[in-house]
Tab-separated table of C-alpha atoms in Angstrom:
chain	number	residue	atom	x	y	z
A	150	UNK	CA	111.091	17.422	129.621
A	151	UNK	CA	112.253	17.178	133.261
A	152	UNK	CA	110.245	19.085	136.255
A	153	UNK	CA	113.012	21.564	136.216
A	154	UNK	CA	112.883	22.183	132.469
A	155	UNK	CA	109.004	22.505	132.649
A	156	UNK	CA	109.347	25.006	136.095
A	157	UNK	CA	111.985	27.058	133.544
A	158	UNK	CA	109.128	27.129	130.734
A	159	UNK	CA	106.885	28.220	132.952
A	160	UNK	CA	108.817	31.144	134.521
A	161	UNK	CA	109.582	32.219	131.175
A	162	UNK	CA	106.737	32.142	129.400
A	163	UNK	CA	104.580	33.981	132.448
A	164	UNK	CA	101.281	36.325	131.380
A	165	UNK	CA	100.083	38.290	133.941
A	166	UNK	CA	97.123	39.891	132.172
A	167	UNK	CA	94.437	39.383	129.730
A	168	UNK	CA	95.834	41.525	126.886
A	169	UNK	CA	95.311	42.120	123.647
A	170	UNK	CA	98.216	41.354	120.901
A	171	UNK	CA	99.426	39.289	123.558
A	172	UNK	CA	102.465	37.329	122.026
A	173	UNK	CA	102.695	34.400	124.294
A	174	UNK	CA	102.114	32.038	121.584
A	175	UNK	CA	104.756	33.815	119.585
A	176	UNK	CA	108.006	33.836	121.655
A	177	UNK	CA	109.609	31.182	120.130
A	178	UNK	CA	108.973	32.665	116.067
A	179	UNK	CA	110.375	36.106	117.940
A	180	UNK	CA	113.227	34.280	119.777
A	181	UNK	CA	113.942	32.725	116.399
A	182	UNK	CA	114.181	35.144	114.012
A	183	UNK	CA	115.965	38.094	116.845
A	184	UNK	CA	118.501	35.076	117.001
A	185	UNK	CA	118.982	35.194	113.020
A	186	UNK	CA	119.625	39.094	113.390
A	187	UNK	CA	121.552	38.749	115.668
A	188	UNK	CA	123.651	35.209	116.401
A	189	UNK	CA	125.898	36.896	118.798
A	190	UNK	CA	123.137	37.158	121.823
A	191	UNK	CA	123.732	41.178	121.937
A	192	UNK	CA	121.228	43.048	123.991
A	193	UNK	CA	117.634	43.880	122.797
A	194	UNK	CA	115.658	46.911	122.651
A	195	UNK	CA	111.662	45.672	123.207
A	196	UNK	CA	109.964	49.171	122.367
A	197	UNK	CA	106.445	48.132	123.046
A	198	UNK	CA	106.997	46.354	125.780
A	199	UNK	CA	103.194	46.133	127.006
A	200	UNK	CA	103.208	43.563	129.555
A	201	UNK	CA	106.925	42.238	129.161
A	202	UNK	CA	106.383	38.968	127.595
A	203	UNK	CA	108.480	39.345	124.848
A	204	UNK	CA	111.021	41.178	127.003
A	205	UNK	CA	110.969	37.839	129.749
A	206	UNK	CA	111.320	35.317	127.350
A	207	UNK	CA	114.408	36.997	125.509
A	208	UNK	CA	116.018	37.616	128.682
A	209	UNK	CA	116.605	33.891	129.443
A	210	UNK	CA	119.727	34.621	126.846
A	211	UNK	CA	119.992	38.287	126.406
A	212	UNK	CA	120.418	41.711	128.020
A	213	UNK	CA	116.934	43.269	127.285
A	214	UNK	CA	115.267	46.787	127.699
A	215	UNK	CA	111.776	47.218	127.653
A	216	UNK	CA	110.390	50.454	126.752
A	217	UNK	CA	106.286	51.548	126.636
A	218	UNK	CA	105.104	55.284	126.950
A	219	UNK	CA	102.326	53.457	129.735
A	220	UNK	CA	102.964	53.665	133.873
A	221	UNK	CA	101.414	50.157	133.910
A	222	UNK	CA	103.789	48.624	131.734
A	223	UNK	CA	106.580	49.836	133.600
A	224	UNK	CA	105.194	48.460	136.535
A	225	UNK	CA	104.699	44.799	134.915
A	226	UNK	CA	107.868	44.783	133.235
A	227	UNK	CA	109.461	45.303	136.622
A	228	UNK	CA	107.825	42.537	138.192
A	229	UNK	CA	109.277	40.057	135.446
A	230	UNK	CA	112.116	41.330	134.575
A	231	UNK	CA	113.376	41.727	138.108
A	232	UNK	CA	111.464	39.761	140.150
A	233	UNK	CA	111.086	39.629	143.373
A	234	UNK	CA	111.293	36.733	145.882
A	235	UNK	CA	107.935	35.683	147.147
A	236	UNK	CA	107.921	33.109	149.574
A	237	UNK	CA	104.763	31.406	151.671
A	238	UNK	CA	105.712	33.272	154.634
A	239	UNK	CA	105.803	36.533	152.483
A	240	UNK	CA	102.689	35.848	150.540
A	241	UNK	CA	100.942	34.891	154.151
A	242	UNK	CA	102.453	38.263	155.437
A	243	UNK	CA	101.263	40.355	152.638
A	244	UNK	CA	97.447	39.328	152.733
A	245	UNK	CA	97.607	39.440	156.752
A	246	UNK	CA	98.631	43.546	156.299
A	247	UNK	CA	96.464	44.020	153.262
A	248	UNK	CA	92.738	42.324	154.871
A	249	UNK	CA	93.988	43.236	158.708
A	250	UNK	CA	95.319	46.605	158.203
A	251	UNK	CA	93.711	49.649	159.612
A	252	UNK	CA	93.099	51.351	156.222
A	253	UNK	CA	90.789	47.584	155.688
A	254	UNK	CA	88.990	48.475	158.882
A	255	UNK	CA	88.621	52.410	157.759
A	256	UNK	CA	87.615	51.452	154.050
A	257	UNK	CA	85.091	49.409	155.386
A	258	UNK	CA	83.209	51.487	157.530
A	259	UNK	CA	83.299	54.416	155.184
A	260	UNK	CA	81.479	51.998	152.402
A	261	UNK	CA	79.833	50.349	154.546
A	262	UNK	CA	76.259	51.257	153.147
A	263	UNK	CA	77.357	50.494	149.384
A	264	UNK	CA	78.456	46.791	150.651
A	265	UNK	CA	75.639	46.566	152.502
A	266	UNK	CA	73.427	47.371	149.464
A	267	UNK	CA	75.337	44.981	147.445
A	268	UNK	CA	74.955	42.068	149.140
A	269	UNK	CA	71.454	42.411	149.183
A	270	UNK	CA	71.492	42.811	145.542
A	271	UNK	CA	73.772	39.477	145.305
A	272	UNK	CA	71.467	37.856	147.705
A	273	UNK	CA	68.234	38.720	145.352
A	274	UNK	CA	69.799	38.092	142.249
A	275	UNK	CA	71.068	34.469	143.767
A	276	UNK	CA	67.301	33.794	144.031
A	277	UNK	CA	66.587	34.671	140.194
A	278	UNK	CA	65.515	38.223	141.635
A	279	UNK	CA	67.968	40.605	139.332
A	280	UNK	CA	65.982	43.711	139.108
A	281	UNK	CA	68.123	45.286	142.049
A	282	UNK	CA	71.407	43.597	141.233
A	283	UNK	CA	70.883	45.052	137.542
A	284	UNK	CA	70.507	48.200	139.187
A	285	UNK	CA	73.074	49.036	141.638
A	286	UNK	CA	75.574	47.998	139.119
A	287	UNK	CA	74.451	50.360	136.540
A	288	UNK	CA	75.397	53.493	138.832
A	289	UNK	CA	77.682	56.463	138.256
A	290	UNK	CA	81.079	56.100	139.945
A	291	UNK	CA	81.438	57.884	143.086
A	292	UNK	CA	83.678	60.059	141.669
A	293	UNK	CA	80.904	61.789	139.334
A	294	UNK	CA	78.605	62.074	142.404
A	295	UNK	CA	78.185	64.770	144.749
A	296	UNK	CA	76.972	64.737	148.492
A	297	UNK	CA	73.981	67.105	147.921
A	298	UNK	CA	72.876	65.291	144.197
A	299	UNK	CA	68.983	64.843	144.096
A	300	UNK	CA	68.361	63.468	140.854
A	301	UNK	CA	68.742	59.630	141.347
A	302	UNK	CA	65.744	57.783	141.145
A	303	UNK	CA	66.853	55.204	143.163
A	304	UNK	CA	66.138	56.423	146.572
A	305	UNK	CA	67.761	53.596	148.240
A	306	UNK	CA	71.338	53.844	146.624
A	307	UNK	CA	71.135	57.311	146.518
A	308	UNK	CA	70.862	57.498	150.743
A	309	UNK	CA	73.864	54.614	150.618
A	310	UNK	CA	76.025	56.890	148.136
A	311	UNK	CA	75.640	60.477	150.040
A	312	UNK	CA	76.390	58.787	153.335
A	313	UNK	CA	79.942	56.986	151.954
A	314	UNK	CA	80.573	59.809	150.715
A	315	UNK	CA	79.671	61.839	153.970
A	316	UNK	CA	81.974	59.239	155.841
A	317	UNK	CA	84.779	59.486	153.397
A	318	UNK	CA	84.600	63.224	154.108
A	319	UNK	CA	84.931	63.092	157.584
A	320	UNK	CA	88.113	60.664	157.495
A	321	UNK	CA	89.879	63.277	154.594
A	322	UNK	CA	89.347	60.453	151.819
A	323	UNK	CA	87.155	61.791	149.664
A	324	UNK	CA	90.384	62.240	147.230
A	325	UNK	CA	92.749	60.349	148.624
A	326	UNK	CA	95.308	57.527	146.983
A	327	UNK	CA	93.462	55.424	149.331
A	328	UNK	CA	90.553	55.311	147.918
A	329	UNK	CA	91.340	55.549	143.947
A	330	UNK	CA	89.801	52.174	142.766
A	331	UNK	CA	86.664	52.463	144.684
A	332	UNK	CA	85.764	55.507	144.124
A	333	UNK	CA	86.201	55.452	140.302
A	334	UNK	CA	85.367	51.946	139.784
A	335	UNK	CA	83.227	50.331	142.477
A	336	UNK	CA	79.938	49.571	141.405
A	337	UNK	CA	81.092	49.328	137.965
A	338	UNK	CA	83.834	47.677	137.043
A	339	UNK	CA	84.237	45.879	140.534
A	340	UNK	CA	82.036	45.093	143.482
A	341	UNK	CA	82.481	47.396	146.305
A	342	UNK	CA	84.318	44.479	148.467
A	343	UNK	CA	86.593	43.602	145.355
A	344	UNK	CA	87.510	47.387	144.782
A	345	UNK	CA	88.271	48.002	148.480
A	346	UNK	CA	90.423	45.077	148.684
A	347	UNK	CA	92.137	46.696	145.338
A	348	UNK	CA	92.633	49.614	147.283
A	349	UNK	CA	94.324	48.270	150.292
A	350	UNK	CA	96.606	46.098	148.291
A	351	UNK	CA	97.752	48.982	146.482
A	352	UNK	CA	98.168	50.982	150.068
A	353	UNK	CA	100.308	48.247	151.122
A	354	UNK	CA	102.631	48.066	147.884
A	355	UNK	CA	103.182	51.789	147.941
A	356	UNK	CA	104.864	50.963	151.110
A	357	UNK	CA	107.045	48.455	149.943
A	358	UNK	CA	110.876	48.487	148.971
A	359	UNK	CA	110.670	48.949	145.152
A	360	UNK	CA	110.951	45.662	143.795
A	361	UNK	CA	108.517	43.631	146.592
A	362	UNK	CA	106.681	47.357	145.925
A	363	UNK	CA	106.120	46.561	142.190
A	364	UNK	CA	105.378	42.990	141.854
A	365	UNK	CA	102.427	43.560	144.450
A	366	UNK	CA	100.887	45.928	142.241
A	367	UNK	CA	101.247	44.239	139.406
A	368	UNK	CA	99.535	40.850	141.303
A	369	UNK	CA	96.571	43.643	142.127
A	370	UNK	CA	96.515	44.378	138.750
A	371	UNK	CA	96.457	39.996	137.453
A	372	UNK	CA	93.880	40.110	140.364
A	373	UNK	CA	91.884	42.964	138.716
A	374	UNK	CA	92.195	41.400	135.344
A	375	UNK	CA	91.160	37.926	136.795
A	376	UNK	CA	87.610	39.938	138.576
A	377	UNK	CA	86.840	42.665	136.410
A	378	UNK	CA	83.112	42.457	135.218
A	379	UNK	CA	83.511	43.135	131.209
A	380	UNK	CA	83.370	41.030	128.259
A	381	UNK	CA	86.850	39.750	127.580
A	382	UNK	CA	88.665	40.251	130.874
A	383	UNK	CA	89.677	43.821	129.661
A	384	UNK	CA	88.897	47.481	130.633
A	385	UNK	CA	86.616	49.278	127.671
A	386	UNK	CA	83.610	49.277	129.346
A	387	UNK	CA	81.720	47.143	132.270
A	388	UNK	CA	79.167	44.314	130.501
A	389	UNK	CA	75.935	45.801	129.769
A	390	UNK	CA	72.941	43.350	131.597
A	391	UNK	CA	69.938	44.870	129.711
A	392	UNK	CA	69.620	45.494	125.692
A	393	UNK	CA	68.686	48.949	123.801
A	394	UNK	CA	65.281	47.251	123.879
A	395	UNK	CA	65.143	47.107	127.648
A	396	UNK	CA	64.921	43.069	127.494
A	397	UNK	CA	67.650	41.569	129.979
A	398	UNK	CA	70.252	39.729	128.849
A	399	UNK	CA	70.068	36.863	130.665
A	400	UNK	CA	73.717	35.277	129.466
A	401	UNK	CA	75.053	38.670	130.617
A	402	UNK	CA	73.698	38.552	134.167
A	403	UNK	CA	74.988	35.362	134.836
A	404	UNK	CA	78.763	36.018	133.786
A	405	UNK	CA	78.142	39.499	135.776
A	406	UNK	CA	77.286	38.034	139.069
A	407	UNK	CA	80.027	35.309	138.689
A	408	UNK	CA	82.316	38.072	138.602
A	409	UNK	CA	81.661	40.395	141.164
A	410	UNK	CA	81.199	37.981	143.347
A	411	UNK	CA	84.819	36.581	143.145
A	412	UNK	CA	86.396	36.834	146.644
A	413	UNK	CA	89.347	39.042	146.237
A	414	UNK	CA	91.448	37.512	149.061
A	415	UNK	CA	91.449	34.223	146.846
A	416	UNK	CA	91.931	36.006	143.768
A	417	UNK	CA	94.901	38.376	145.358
A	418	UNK	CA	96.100	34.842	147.013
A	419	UNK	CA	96.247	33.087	143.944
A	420	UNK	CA	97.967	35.546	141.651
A	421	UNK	CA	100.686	36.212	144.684
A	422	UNK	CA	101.037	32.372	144.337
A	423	UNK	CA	102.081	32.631	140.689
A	424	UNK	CA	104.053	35.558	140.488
A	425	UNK	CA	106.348	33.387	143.187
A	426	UNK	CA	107.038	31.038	140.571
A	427	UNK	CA	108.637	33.498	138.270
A	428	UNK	CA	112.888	32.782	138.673
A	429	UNK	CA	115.472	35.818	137.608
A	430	UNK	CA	116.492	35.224	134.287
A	431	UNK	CA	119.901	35.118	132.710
A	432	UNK	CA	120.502	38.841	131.350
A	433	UNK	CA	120.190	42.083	133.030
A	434	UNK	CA	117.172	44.358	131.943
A	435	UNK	CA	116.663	48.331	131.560
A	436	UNK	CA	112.868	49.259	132.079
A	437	UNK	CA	111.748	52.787	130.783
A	438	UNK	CA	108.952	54.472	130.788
A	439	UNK	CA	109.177	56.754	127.744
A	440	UNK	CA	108.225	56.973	124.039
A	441	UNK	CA	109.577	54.662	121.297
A	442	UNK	CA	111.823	57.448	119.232
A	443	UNK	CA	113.250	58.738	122.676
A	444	UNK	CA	114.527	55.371	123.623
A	445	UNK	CA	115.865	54.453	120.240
A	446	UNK	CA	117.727	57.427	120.388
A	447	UNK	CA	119.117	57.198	123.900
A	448	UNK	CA	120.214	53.399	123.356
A	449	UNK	CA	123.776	52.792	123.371
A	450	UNK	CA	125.981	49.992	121.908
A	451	UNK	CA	124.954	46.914	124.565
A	452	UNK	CA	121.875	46.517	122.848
A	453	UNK	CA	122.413	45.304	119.081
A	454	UNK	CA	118.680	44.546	118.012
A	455	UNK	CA	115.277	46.341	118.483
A	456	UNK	CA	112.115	44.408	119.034
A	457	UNK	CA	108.474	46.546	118.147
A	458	UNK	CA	105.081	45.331	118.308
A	459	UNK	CA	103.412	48.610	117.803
A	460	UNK	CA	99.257	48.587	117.823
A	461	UNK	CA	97.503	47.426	114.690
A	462	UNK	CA	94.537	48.830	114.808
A	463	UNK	CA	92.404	51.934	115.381
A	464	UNK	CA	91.983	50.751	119.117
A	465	UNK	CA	93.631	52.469	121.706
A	466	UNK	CA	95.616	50.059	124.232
A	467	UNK	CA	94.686	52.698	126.861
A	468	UNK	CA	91.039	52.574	126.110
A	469	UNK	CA	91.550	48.936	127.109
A	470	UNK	CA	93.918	49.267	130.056
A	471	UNK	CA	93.306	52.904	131.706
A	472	UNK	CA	91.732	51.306	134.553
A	473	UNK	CA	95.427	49.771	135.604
A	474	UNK	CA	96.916	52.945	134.352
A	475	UNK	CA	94.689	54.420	136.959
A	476	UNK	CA	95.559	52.034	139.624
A	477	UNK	CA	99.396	52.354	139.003
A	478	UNK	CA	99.320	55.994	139.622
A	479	UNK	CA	96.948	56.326	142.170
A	480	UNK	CA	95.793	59.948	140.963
A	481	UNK	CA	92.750	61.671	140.747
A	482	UNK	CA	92.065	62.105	136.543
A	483	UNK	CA	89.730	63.774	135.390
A	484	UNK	CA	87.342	61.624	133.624
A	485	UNK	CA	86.084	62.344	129.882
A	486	UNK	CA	82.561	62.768	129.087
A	487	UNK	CA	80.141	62.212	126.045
A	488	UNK	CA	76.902	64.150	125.018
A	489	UNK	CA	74.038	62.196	123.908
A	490	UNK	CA	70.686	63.796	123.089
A	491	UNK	CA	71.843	67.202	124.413
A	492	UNK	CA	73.052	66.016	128.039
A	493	UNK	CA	76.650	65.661	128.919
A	494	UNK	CA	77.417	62.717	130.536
A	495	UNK	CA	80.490	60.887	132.225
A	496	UNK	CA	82.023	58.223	130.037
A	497	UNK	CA	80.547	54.703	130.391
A	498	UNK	CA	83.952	53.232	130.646
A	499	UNK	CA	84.855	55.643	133.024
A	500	UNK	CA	88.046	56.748	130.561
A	501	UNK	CA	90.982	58.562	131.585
A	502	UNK	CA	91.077	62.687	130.290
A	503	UNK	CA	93.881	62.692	128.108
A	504	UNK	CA	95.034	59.306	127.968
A	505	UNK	CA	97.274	58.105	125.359
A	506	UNK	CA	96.421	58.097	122.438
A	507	UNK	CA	99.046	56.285	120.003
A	508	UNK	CA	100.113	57.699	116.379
A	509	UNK	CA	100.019	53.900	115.350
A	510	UNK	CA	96.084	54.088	115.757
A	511	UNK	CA	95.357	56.589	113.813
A	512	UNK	CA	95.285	56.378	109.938
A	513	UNK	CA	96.407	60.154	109.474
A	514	UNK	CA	99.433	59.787	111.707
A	515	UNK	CA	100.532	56.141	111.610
A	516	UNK	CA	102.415	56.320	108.221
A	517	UNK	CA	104.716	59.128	109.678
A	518	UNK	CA	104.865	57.289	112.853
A	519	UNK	CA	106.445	53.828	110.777
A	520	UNK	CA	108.429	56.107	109.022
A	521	UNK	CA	110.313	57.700	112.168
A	522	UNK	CA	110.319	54.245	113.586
A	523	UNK	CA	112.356	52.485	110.682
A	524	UNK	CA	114.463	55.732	110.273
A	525	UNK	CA	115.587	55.752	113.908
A	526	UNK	CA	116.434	52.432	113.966
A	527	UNK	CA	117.997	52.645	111.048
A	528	UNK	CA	120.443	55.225	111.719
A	529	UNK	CA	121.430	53.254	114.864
A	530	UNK	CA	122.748	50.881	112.169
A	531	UNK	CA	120.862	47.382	114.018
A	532	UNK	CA	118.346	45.437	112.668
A	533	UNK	CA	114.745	45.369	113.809
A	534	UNK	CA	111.985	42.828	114.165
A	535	UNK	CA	108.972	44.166	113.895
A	536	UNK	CA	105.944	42.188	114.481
A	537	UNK	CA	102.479	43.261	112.224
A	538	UNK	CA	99.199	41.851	111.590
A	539	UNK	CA	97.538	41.503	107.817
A	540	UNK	CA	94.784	42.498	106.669
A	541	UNK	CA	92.762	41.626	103.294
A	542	UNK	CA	89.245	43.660	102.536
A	543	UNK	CA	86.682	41.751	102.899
A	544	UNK	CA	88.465	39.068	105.282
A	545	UNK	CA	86.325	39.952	108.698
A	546	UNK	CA	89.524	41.306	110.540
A	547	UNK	CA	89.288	44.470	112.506
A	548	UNK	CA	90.686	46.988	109.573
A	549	UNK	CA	94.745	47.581	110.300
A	550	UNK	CA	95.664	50.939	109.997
A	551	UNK	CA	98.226	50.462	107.171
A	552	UNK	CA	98.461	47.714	104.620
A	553	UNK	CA	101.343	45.225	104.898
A	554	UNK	CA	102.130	46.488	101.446
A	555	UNK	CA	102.484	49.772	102.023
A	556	UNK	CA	104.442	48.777	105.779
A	557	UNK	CA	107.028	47.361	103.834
A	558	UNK	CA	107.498	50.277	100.814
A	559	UNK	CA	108.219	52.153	103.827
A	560	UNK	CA	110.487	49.534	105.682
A	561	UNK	CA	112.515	49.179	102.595
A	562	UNK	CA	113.456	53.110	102.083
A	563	UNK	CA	115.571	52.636	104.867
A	564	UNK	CA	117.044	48.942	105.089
A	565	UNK	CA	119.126	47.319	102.710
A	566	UNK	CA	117.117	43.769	103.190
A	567	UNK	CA	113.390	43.479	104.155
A	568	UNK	CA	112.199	40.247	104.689
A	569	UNK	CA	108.154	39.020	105.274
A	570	UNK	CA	107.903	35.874	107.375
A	571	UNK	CA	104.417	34.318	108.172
A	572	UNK	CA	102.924	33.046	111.217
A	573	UNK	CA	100.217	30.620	110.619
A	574	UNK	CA	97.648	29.341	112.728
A	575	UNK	CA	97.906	31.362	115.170
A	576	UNK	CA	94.884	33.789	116.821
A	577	UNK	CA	94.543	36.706	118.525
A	578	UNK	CA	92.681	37.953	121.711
A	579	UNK	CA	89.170	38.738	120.738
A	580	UNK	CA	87.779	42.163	121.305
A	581	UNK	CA	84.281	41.171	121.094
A	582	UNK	CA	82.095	38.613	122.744
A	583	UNK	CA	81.652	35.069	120.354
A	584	UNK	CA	78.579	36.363	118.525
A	585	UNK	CA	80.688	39.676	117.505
A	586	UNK	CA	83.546	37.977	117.280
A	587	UNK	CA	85.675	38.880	113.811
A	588	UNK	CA	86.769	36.019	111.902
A	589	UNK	CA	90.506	35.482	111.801
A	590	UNK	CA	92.395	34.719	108.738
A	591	UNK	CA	95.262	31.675	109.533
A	592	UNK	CA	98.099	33.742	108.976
A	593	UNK	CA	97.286	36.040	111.461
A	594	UNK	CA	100.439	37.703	112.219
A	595	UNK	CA	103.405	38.039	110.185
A	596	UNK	CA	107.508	39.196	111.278
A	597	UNK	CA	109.089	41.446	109.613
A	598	UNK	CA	113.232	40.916	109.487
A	599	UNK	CA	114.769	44.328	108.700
A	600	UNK	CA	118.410	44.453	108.205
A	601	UNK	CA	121.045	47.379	106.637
């Protein structure tokens, strides 16, 4: 393989986040069997589009669409699927308005205290001194905290919350865009320093034309993904530094200071850097924003094959990624809440109210869900790959919603031909750390080929 071949490879097979399901290690089997389907190279439908992958990698060849209900997504799959041209002078450009820019300068001064505080708690914790690093980053976003609250009983970070929030108030950003990532989640899922440079990168792209506009949120969010301070590199909930039993987790600590501690401007840097080496593929690409059924139905006769990857399990992709969802829209959500032992309290993971919440998770509605899936794309008269994951009782995978048996009874009441073809060897993102880490079986994933 020639440099130019390998540079191709890379642009094509590009992942911007830490994601779960991701199907990097898969595009080939997909490419393969979409290209049995469907010899002619027609365009393809990817209804799940997630973070584009899939939708990149058949685009080398194909027109594509890629379709997710998620703002995220939309963003990503813009990024790849129309990229952009980033060069050095750009990239050098970019950071100089994001770290110089007045809103920097403002940020700064407004959490001033907070950044002060942390870096004394960095400082202490450096020195094997982690009571005060453990801590500040176990406090309630700013978002959840008033200016006149009293019932902290840490003095210190109580007198550095009320006046950032007293200097946020006097500049009007106390709800601003401006301030979305810090204010729900500095000091939790980010440092303070990280989450302000979050903020200003995301001021910046909002400024943007669209397609320079896109691609630098989506490097904030491969930047986010690279620093966030969970297990995993995902968004459920920030790691927890001290057990049920009060002891401190030592292990936890360590990978918790290592990551809030990453400078931003080299993380930013570096994921500008790679999303310059992404190259415009071959065939033109649709992005959409909208629900699986309403794109099937809208699709007209380019595209001659539909792609879905729908979830596989009871967990919620936006329990996972709301943070980004967050970031992409720049709103102020409401933020859910849970009651333990009689008191109501904000949501450790800081969750979205009302995210999405997928039919394809849930065990009540996921059979319907299938069902309108295959009978949709059945009456559209095109094949469709669908990619599942197995599951056997008793085989130490996280439980899949529906059997593969009973996925293809319903496959098969509307297509003529329903083929199973297994994937072996391959493995999935983890949700857990290694100690909770489920098992995997070695077929791990299988493709269903679905043809009238």
């Amino acid at each position: 393989m020639n440099l130019i071949e390998k540079e191709i490879l890379i642009s094509r097979k590009f992942r911007p986040l830490y994601y779960l399901g991701g199907k990097n290690d898969l595009l080939k089997n997909i490419e393969s069997v979409v290209n049995d389907v469907d010899p002619k190279k027609g365009g393809v439908v990817d209804l799940f589009s997630g973070t584009g992958v899939v939708s990149r990698y058949l685009q080398y060849e194909r027109d594509v669409m890629a379709v997710d209900i998620q703002e995220y997504s939309r963003v990503v799959c813009e990024s790849l699927l129309r990229p952009a041209i980033l060069s050095d002078e750009v990239i050098e450009k970019l950071l100089e308005d994001i770290f110089e820019s007045d809103t920097n300068r403002q940020l700064l001064w407004c959490f001033q205290p907070l950044t002060e505080l942390e870096n004394e708690a960095f400082d202490q914790a450096r020195k094997g001194a982690v009571h005060k690093f453990i801590k500040f980053f176990s406090m309630k976003p700013l978002v959840s905290v008033r200016i006149d609250d009293k019932n902290s009983k840490n003095e210190e970070l109580q007198r550095a919350v009320t006046e950032s929030l007293k200097r946020l108030q006097r500049h009007e950003l106390e709800c601003s865009a401006d301030t979305t990532v810090t204010r729900y989640f500095g000091g939790v899922y980010f440092s303070f320093a990280q989450s302000i440079a979050l903020d200003c990168a995301l001021k910046r792209a909002s400024s943007l034309p669209e397609d320079l506009g896109n691609t630098l949120k989506s490097v904030v969010m491969s930047a986010a993904s690279a620093m966030v301070n969970t297990v995993g590199k995902h968004f459920a909930q920030p790691i927890q530094m001290v057990a049920k039993s009060g002891e401190v987790k030592s292990s936890a600590v360590a990978a918790s200071i290592r990551n809030l501690t990453l400078d931003p401007k080299i993380i930013l840097s570096e994921a500008l850097h790679k999303y310059a080496l992404l190259r415009k593929q071959g065939g033109l690409a649709e992005i959409r924003r909208q629900d699986y059924l309403g794109a099937i139905n809208d699709v007209n006769d380019t595209y001659s094959v539909f792609y879905a990857d729908p979830p596989y399990t009871r967990d919620h992709y936006s329990r996972f990624y709301h943070v980004l969802e967050t970031m992409c829209l720049r709103d102020n959500p409401e933020v859910s809440t849970i009651m333990s032992r009689g008191v109501r309290s904000i949501s450790r993971g800081v969750y979205r109210e009302g995210r999405h919440q997928s039919p394809f998770c849930i065990k009540s509605q996921a059979p319907k869900a299938f069902e309108d899936l295959f009978e949709a794309v059945s009456k559209k008269e095109r094949p469709l790959v669908l990619s599942y994951s197995p599951h056997e009782k008793g085989d130490g995978t996280h439980p899949r919603v529906i059997s593969i048996e009973f996925l293809l009874q319903l496959a098969s009441r509307h297509f003529r031909s329903v083929d199973l073809l297994e994937i072996n060897g391959f493995k999935h993102n983890k949700l857990n750390s290694r100690s909770l880490a489920l098992e995997s079986r070695d077929c791990s994933e299988v493709i269903l080929k679905c043809q009238n």
